[in-house]
Structures are given as C-alpha cells and as structure tokens.
Amino acid sequence: MTSAYDPAVLTAVILAKAERMEGEARMLYASQYDGPPVGTRDRHQWRYDTLDRIEELRGHAVSIKVRIKSSRKRIRNYYGLDLRVGLAVERADRPGRIVSSSGQYVEVLLEDDEESTPCHATSKMGCPPDAGVGPGPDERLPHLVVTAELRAS
C-alpha cells in the first residue's frame, strides 16, 4: 500500500496534470481540422483563440516539468540540501512533508493542515541529517553570513 506522501505518487500526480494539459492541447489542435462549433460567428477569431489556448496549455505543461526538475537541482547545488517530494521535515517545530518545490521554495504540508505552506529551503526548516549532500551555504558562501550578521547587529 502506498502513502499519500509517497514521493513517486506525488510526482506522478503533478506530472499527470502536465500530461492532461498536453492532451487537451492535442485535442484542440485536432479540432482545428473539423472547423469551429456550429453557431460561431467569427471563424478567424475562433481559430486565433484556439491557437492561443493551445500555446498556453503547452507552455504550462513544459513549465511544470521544468520546475520539478530545476527546483530540486537548484536547492541541492546552492544550499547543499537534497529536499525531495515526500521528505519528512519540520517547519516552526511542526512536522510535515514536502509536496512540491519552486525555485528555492518548497511547499510543505504540515500535520493537521489542509493546504500546503510555501517555505524557503533553509528558513525555519528542520531536515533529516541525510538531506545534506555537501557543505551548506554558511561554509560555501561565508560573505553572505557576514553580511547577514552585520545587518542583525
């Protein structure tokens, strides 16, 4: 039995959304050959609107796929953390699991919450020890730590 937090299931659900968008775009493209629906007054406007919608759907689908791939890579390379979908984490002393990521942010579904919370990969996040894959930003980017300390004082 798989858990709702299973990383493979969550990633599959997100990718399925992208596949549905691509499928809808293919159907709309095929409808171009059948002509506009009965009662359409401006055939040219219908065609332009449909082509715009196809482009929009395909753009969203590509964006979803790229975001899944690049967000994890960015967090891993910049912060030295392997934060993946399904990983158990703590946010402000509350347990939860990562459900998606975007840029340097991850969406965390906290226990007893119905909606996920966007969290920066390093801010108030407790990660398991095996999530670290290299030196953190403090060791690799000491100039940022010094700058932050100066601002705090």
mmCIF file with all atom_site columns, C-alpha atoms in Angstrom:
data_model
loop_
_atom_site.group_PDB
_atom_site.id
_atom_site.type_symbol
_atom_site.label_atom_id
_atom_site.label_alt_id
_atom_site.label_comp_id
_atom_site.label_asym_id
_atom_site.label_entity_id
_atom_site.label_seq_id
_atom_site.pdbx_PDB_ins_code
_atom_site.Cartn_x
_atom_site.Cartn_y
_atom_site.Cartn_z
_atom_site.occupancy
_atom_site.B_iso_or_equiv
_atom_site.pdbx_formal_charge
_atom_site.auth_seq_id
_atom_site.auth_comp_id
_atom_site.auth_asym_id
_atom_site.auth_atom_id
_atom_site.pdbx_PDB_model_num
ATOM 1   C CA . MET A 1 1   ? 0.000   0.000  0.000   1.00 0.00 ? 1   MET A CA 1
ATOM 2   C CA . THR A 1 2   ? 1.344   3.445  -0.904  1.00 0.00 ? 2   THR A CA 1
ATOM 3   C CA . SER A 1 3   ? 1.095   6.503  1.277   1.00 0.00 ? 3   SER A CA 1
ATOM 4   C CA . ALA A 1 4   ? -0.404  9.813  0.137   1.00 0.00 ? 4   ALA A CA 1
ATOM 5   C CA . TYR A 1 5   ? 3.040   11.265 0.839   1.00 0.00 ? 5   TYR A CA 1
ATOM 6   C CA . ASP A 1 6   ? 4.876   8.733  -1.326  1.00 0.00 ? 6   ASP A CA 1
ATOM 7   C CA . PRO A 1 7   ? 7.263   10.836 -3.477  1.00 0.00 ? 7   PRO A CA 1
ATOM 8   C CA . ALA A 1 8   ? 6.620   8.731  -6.541  1.00 0.00 ? 8   ALA A CA 1
ATOM 9   C CA . VAL A 1 9   ? 2.851   9.206  -6.165  1.00 0.00 ? 9   VAL A CA 1
ATOM 10  C CA . LEU A 1 10  ? 3.107   12.980 -5.642  1.00 0.00 ? 10  LEU A CA 1
ATOM 11  C CA . THR A 1 11  ? 5.459   13.443 -8.581  1.00 0.00 ? 11  THR A CA 1
ATOM 12  C CA . ALA A 1 12  ? 3.215   11.239 -10.727 1.00 0.00 ? 12  ALA A CA 1
ATOM 13  C CA . VAL A 1 13  ? 0.171   13.354 -9.805  1.00 0.00 ? 13  VAL A CA 1
ATOM 14  C CA . ILE A 1 14  ? 1.965   16.583 -10.724 1.00 0.00 ? 14  ILE A CA 1
ATOM 15  C CA . LEU A 1 15  ? 3.270   15.120 -13.999 1.00 0.00 ? 15  LEU A CA 1
ATOM 16  C CA . ALA A 1 16  ? -0.198  13.717 -14.787 1.00 0.00 ? 16  ALA A CA 1
ATOM 17  C CA . LYS A 1 17  ? -1.518  17.286 -14.651 1.00 0.00 ? 17  LYS A CA 1
ATOM 18  C CA . ALA A 1 18  ? 1.080   18.283 -17.248 1.00 0.00 ? 18  ALA A CA 1
ATOM 19  C CA . GLU A 1 19  ? 0.100   15.288 -19.397 1.00 0.00 ? 19  GLU A CA 1
ATOM 20  C CA . ARG A 1 20  ? -3.587  16.265 -19.176 1.00 0.00 ? 20  ARG A CA 1
ATOM 21  C CA . MET A 1 21  ? -2.699  19.765 -20.377 1.00 0.00 ? 21  MET A CA 1
ATOM 22  C CA . GLU A 1 22  ? -0.739  18.343 -23.290 1.00 0.00 ? 22  GLU A CA 1
ATOM 23  C CA . GLY A 1 23  ? -3.640  16.018 -24.133 1.00 0.00 ? 23  GLY A CA 1
ATOM 24  C CA . GLU A 1 24  ? -6.099  18.913 -24.122 1.00 0.00 ? 24  GLU A CA 1
ATOM 25  C CA . ALA A 1 25  ? -3.751  20.873 -26.396 1.00 0.00 ? 25  ALA A CA 1
ATOM 26  C CA . ARG A 1 26  ? -3.610  17.916 -28.830 1.00 0.00 ? 26  ARG A CA 1
ATOM 27  C CA . MET A 1 27  ? -7.425  17.687 -28.845 1.00 0.00 ? 27  MET A CA 1
ATOM 28  C CA . LEU A 1 28  ? -7.775  21.400 -29.514 1.00 0.00 ? 28  LEU A CA 1
ATOM 29  C CA . TYR A 1 29  ? -5.226  21.169 -32.305 1.00 0.00 ? 29  TYR A CA 1
ATOM 30  C CA . ALA A 1 30  ? -7.163  18.298 -33.885 1.00 0.00 ? 30  ALA A CA 1
ATOM 31  C CA . SER A 1 31  ? -10.380 20.347 -33.636 1.00 0.00 ? 31  SER A CA 1
ATOM 32  C CA . GLN A 1 32  ? -8.820  22.887 -35.982 1.00 0.00 ? 32  GLN A CA 1
ATOM 33  C CA . TYR A 1 33  ? -9.413  20.442 -38.855 1.00 0.00 ? 33  TYR A CA 1
ATOM 34  C CA . ASP A 1 34  ? -13.107 19.981 -38.010 1.00 0.00 ? 34  ASP A CA 1
ATOM 35  C CA . GLY A 1 35  ? -13.808 23.688 -38.057 1.00 0.00 ? 35  GLY A CA 1
ATOM 36  C CA . PRO A 1 36  ? -15.483 25.885 -35.463 1.00 0.00 ? 36  PRO A CA 1
ATOM 37  C CA . PRO A 1 37  ? -18.523 24.799 -33.462 1.00 0.00 ? 37  PRO A CA 1
ATOM 38  C CA . VAL A 1 38  ? -21.929 25.413 -35.001 1.00 0.00 ? 38  VAL A CA 1
ATOM 39  C CA . GLY A 1 39  ? -23.099 28.959 -34.438 1.00 0.00 ? 39  GLY A CA 1
ATOM 40  C CA . THR A 1 40  ? -19.607 30.511 -34.323 1.00 0.00 ? 40  THR A CA 1
ATOM 41  C CA . ARG A 1 41  ? -19.845 33.952 -35.907 1.00 0.00 ? 41  ARG A CA 1
ATOM 42  C CA . ASP A 1 42  ? -16.174 34.746 -36.426 1.00 0.00 ? 42  ASP A CA 1
ATOM 43  C CA . ARG A 1 43  ? -14.274 31.708 -37.678 1.00 0.00 ? 43  ARG A CA 1
ATOM 44  C CA . HIS A 1 44  ? -10.942 33.531 -37.706 1.00 0.00 ? 44  HIS A CA 1
ATOM 45  C CA . GLN A 1 45  ? -11.274 34.766 -34.127 1.00 0.00 ? 45  GLN A CA 1
ATOM 46  C CA . TRP A 1 46  ? -12.233 31.235 -33.018 1.00 0.00 ? 46  TRP A CA 1
ATOM 47  C CA . ARG A 1 47  ? -9.095  29.890 -34.713 1.00 0.00 ? 47  ARG A CA 1
ATOM 48  C CA . TYR A 1 48  ? -6.829  32.518 -33.097 1.00 0.00 ? 48  TYR A CA 1
ATOM 49  C CA . ASP A 1 49  ? -8.384  31.953 -29.666 1.00 0.00 ? 49  ASP A CA 1
ATOM 50  C CA . THR A 1 50  ? -7.943  28.190 -30.014 1.00 0.00 ? 50  THR A CA 1
ATOM 51  C CA . LEU A 1 51  ? -4.318  28.531 -31.101 1.00 0.00 ? 51  LEU A CA 1
ATOM 52  C CA . ASP A 1 52  ? -3.673  30.855 -28.141 1.00 0.00 ? 52  ASP A CA 1
ATOM 53  C CA . ARG A 1 53  ? -5.190  28.298 -25.768 1.00 0.00 ? 53  ARG A CA 1
ATOM 54  C CA . ILE A 1 54  ? -3.065  25.503 -27.288 1.00 0.00 ? 54  ILE A CA 1
ATOM 55  C CA . GLU A 1 55  ? 0.072   27.579 -26.789 1.00 0.00 ? 55  GLU A CA 1
ATOM 56  C CA . GLU A 1 56  ? -0.945  28.408 -23.216 1.00 0.00 ? 56  GLU A CA 1
ATOM 57  C CA . LEU A 1 57  ? -1.592  24.746 -22.319 1.00 0.00 ? 57  LEU A CA 1
ATOM 58  C CA . ARG A 1 58  ? 1.683   23.572 -23.819 1.00 0.00 ? 58  ARG A CA 1
ATOM 59  C CA . GLY A 1 59  ? 3.565   26.358 -22.058 1.00 0.00 ? 59  GLY A CA 1
ATOM 60  C CA . HIS A 1 60  ? 2.084   25.408 -18.675 1.00 0.00 ? 60  HIS A CA 1
ATOM 61  C CA . ALA A 1 61  ? 2.877   21.730 -19.219 1.00 0.00 ? 61  ALA A CA 1
ATOM 62  C CA . VAL A 1 62  ? 6.506   22.467 -20.074 1.00 0.00 ? 62  VAL A CA 1
ATOM 63  C CA . SER A 1 63  ? 6.765   24.851 -17.127 1.00 0.00 ? 63  SER A CA 1
ATOM 64  C CA . ILE A 1 64  ? 5.543   22.179 -14.699 1.00 0.00 ? 64  ILE A CA 1
ATOM 65  C CA . LYS A 1 65  ? 8.072   19.636 -15.963 1.00 0.00 ? 65  LYS A CA 1
ATOM 66  C CA . VAL A 1 66  ? 10.989  22.074 -15.930 1.00 0.00 ? 66  VAL A CA 1
ATOM 67  C CA . ARG A 1 67  ? 10.061  23.413 -12.483 1.00 0.00 ? 67  ARG A CA 1
ATOM 68  C CA . ILE A 1 68  ? 10.043  19.943 -10.939 1.00 0.00 ? 68  ILE A CA 1
ATOM 69  C CA . LYS A 1 69  ? 13.443  19.178 -12.413 1.00 0.00 ? 69  LYS A CA 1
ATOM 70  C CA . SER A 1 70  ? 15.204  22.519 -11.856 1.00 0.00 ? 70  SER A CA 1
ATOM 71  C CA . SER A 1 71  ? 13.907  23.410 -8.375  1.00 0.00 ? 71  SER A CA 1
ATOM 72  C CA . ARG A 1 72  ? 15.358  20.340 -6.745  1.00 0.00 ? 72  ARG A CA 1
ATOM 73  C CA . LYS A 1 73  ? 18.626  20.799 -8.622  1.00 0.00 ? 73  LYS A CA 1
ATOM 74  C CA . ARG A 1 74  ? 18.876  24.464 -7.559  1.00 0.00 ? 74  ARG A CA 1
ATOM 75  C CA . ILE A 1 75  ? 18.259  23.684 -3.887  1.00 0.00 ? 75  ILE A CA 1
ATOM 76  C CA . ARG A 1 76  ? 20.762  20.839 -3.996  1.00 0.00 ? 76  ARG A CA 1
ATOM 77  C CA . ASN A 1 77  ? 23.503  22.864 -5.699  1.00 0.00 ? 77  ASN A CA 1
ATOM 78  C CA . TYR A 1 78  ? 23.057  26.166 -3.884  1.00 0.00 ? 78  TYR A CA 1
ATOM 79  C CA . TYR A 1 79  ? 22.087  25.095 -0.367  1.00 0.00 ? 79  TYR A CA 1
ATOM 80  C CA . GLY A 1 80  ? 23.659  21.631 -0.275  1.00 0.00 ? 80  GLY A CA 1
ATOM 81  C CA . LEU A 1 81  ? 20.298  20.023 0.576   1.00 0.00 ? 81  LEU A CA 1
ATOM 82  C CA . ASP A 1 82  ? 18.570  17.121 -1.118  1.00 0.00 ? 82  ASP A CA 1
ATOM 83  C CA . LEU A 1 83  ? 14.968  18.185 -0.488  1.00 0.00 ? 83  LEU A CA 1
ATOM 84  C CA . ARG A 1 84  ? 12.664  15.892 -2.408  1.00 0.00 ? 84  ARG A CA 1
ATOM 85  C CA . VAL A 1 85  ? 8.920   15.450 -2.604  1.00 0.00 ? 85  VAL A CA 1
ATOM 86  C CA . GLY A 1 86  ? 7.722   13.264 0.261   1.00 0.00 ? 86  GLY A CA 1
ATOM 87  C CA . LEU A 1 87  ? 10.636  14.074 2.602   1.00 0.00 ? 87  LEU A CA 1
ATOM 88  C CA . ALA A 1 88  ? 9.587   14.434 6.253   1.00 0.00 ? 88  ALA A CA 1
ATOM 89  C CA . VAL A 1 89  ? 10.589  17.886 7.573   1.00 0.00 ? 89  VAL A CA 1
ATOM 90  C CA . GLU A 1 90  ? 9.739   20.274 10.387  1.00 0.00 ? 90  GLU A CA 1
ATOM 91  C CA . ARG A 1 91  ? 8.615   23.842 9.902   1.00 0.00 ? 91  ARG A CA 1
ATOM 92  C CA . ALA A 1 92  ? 8.453   26.018 13.024  1.00 0.00 ? 92  ALA A CA 1
ATOM 93  C CA . ASP A 1 93  ? 8.532   22.886 15.215  1.00 0.00 ? 93  ASP A CA 1
ATOM 94  C CA . ARG A 1 94  ? 5.582   21.304 13.357  1.00 0.00 ? 94  ARG A CA 1
ATOM 95  C CA . PRO A 1 95  ? 6.055   18.051 11.429  1.00 0.00 ? 95  PRO A CA 1
ATOM 96  C CA . GLY A 1 96  ? 5.139   17.898 7.765   1.00 0.00 ? 96  GLY A CA 1
ATOM 97  C CA . ARG A 1 97  ? 6.160   16.642 4.344   1.00 0.00 ? 97  ARG A CA 1
ATOM 98  C CA . ILE A 1 98  ? 7.373   18.337 1.188   1.00 0.00 ? 98  ILE A CA 1
ATOM 99  C CA . VAL A 1 99  ? 4.718   18.161 -1.542  1.00 0.00 ? 99  VAL A CA 1
ATOM 100 C CA . SER A 1 100 ? 6.346   20.277 -4.301  1.00 0.00 ? 100 SER A CA 1
ATOM 101 C CA . SER A 1 101 ? 9.039   22.843 -4.985  1.00 0.00 ? 101 SER A CA 1
ATOM 102 C CA . SER A 1 102 ? 9.550   26.023 -6.969  1.00 0.00 ? 102 SER A CA 1
ATOM 103 C CA . GLY A 1 103 ? 12.861  27.858 -7.154  1.00 0.00 ? 103 GLY A CA 1
ATOM 104 C CA . GLN A 1 104 ? 14.393  27.967 -3.681  1.00 0.00 ? 104 GLN A CA 1
ATOM 105 C CA . TYR A 1 105 ? 10.993  27.369 -2.064  1.00 0.00 ? 105 TYR A CA 1
ATOM 106 C CA . VAL A 1 106 ? 9.295   24.122 -1.148  1.00 0.00 ? 106 VAL A CA 1
ATOM 107 C CA . GLU A 1 107 ? 5.627   23.534 -0.435  1.00 0.00 ? 107 GLU A CA 1
ATOM 108 C CA . VAL A 1 108 ? 5.257   21.797 2.926   1.00 0.00 ? 108 VAL A CA 1
ATOM 109 C CA . LEU A 1 109 ? 2.042   20.126 4.011   1.00 0.00 ? 109 LEU A CA 1
ATOM 110 C CA . LEU A 1 110 ? 2.112   20.441 7.785   1.00 0.00 ? 110 LEU A CA 1
ATOM 111 C CA . GLU A 1 111 ? 0.322   17.958 10.027  1.00 0.00 ? 111 GLU A CA 1
ATOM 112 C CA . ASP A 1 112 ? -3.326  18.876 10.624  1.00 0.00 ? 112 ASP A CA 1
ATOM 113 C CA . ASP A 1 113 ? -3.275  21.453 7.784   1.00 0.00 ? 113 ASP A CA 1
ATOM 114 C CA . GLU A 1 114 ? -5.409  21.089 4.676   1.00 0.00 ? 114 GLU A CA 1
ATOM 115 C CA . GLU A 1 115 ? -3.268  23.319 2.452   1.00 0.00 ? 115 GLU A CA 1
ATOM 116 C CA . SER A 1 116 ? 0.472   23.378 1.922   1.00 0.00 ? 116 SER A CA 1
ATOM 117 C CA . THR A 1 117 ? 2.677   26.246 3.084   1.00 0.00 ? 117 THR A CA 1
ATOM 118 C CA . PRO A 1 118 ? 5.422   27.764 0.908   1.00 0.00 ? 118 PRO A CA 1
ATOM 119 C CA . CYS A 1 119 ? 8.730   27.713 2.797   1.00 0.00 ? 119 CYS A CA 1
ATOM 120 C CA . HIS A 1 120 ? 12.227  28.808 1.911   1.00 0.00 ? 120 HIS A CA 1
ATOM 121 C CA . ALA A 1 121 ? 14.542  25.808 1.746   1.00 0.00 ? 121 ALA A CA 1
ATOM 122 C CA . THR A 1 122 ? 16.634  26.974 4.700   1.00 0.00 ? 122 THR A CA 1
ATOM 123 C CA . SER A 1 123 ? 14.393  29.287 6.744   1.00 0.00 ? 123 SER A CA 1
ATOM 124 C CA . LYS A 1 124 ? 12.905  27.667 9.870   1.00 0.00 ? 124 LYS A CA 1
ATOM 125 C CA . MET A 1 125 ? 13.115  24.250 8.212   1.00 0.00 ? 125 MET A CA 1
ATOM 126 C CA . GLY A 1 126 ? 14.243  21.165 10.079  1.00 0.00 ? 126 GLY A CA 1
ATOM 127 C CA . CYS A 1 127 ? 15.522  18.464 7.738   1.00 0.00 ? 127 CYS A CA 1
ATOM 128 C CA . PRO A 1 128 ? 16.763  14.949 8.456   1.00 0.00 ? 128 PRO A CA 1
ATOM 129 C CA . PRO A 1 129 ? 20.565  14.642 8.647   1.00 0.00 ? 129 PRO A CA 1
ATOM 130 C CA . ASP A 1 130 ? 20.730  12.610 5.441   1.00 0.00 ? 130 ASP A CA 1
ATOM 131 C CA . ALA A 1 131 ? 19.203  15.526 3.467   1.00 0.00 ? 131 ALA A CA 1
ATOM 132 C CA . GLY A 1 132 ? 22.563  17.351 3.489   1.00 0.00 ? 132 GLY A CA 1
ATOM 133 C CA . VAL A 1 133 ? 24.720  16.455 0.492   1.00 0.00 ? 133 VAL A CA 1
ATOM 134 C CA . GLY A 1 134 ? 27.566  18.875 0.940   1.00 0.00 ? 134 GLY A CA 1
ATOM 135 C CA . PRO A 1 135 ? 28.654  21.999 2.716   1.00 0.00 ? 135 PRO A CA 1
ATOM 136 C CA . GLY A 1 136 ? 25.799  24.331 3.468   1.00 0.00 ? 136 GLY A CA 1
ATOM 137 C CA . PRO A 1 137 ? 25.705  27.933 2.280   1.00 0.00 ? 137 PRO A CA 1
ATOM 138 C CA . ASP A 1 138 ? 27.385  29.090 5.516   1.00 0.00 ? 138 ASP A CA 1
ATOM 139 C CA . GLU A 1 139 ? 30.549  27.157 4.638   1.00 0.00 ? 139 GLU A CA 1
ATOM 140 C CA . ARG A 1 140 ? 30.452  27.791 0.890   1.00 0.00 ? 140 ARG A CA 1
ATOM 141 C CA . LEU A 1 141 ? 29.266  31.398 0.954   1.00 0.00 ? 141 LEU A CA 1
ATOM 142 C CA . PRO A 1 142 ? 30.816  32.997 4.052   1.00 0.00 ? 142 PRO A CA 1
ATOM 143 C CA . HIS A 1 143 ? 30.348  36.505 2.656   1.00 0.00 ? 143 HIS A CA 1
ATOM 144 C CA . LEU A 1 144 ? 26.550  36.047 2.925   1.00 0.00 ? 144 LEU A CA 1
ATOM 145 C CA . VAL A 1 145 ? 26.790  35.005 6.572   1.00 0.00 ? 145 VAL A CA 1
ATOM 146 C CA . VAL A 1 146 ? 28.978  38.002 7.448   1.00 0.00 ? 146 VAL A CA 1
ATOM 147 C CA . THR A 1 147 ? 26.573  40.349 5.633   1.00 0.00 ? 147 THR A CA 1
ATOM 148 C CA . ALA A 1 148 ? 23.586  38.884 7.497   1.00 0.00 ? 148 ALA A CA 1
ATOM 149 C CA . GLU A 1 149 ? 25.379  39.180 10.842  1.00 0.00 ? 149 GLU A CA 1
ATOM 150 C CA . LEU A 1 150 ? 26.227  42.823 10.152  1.00 0.00 ? 150 LEU A CA 1
ATOM 151 C CA . ARG A 1 151 ? 22.595  43.592 9.311   1.00 0.00 ? 151 ARG A CA 1
ATOM 152 C CA . ALA A 1 152 ? 21.436  41.925 12.522  1.00 0.00 ? 152 ALA A CA 1
ATOM 153 C CA . SER A 1 153 ? 23.720  43.992 14.707  1.00 0.00 ? 153 SER A CA 1
#
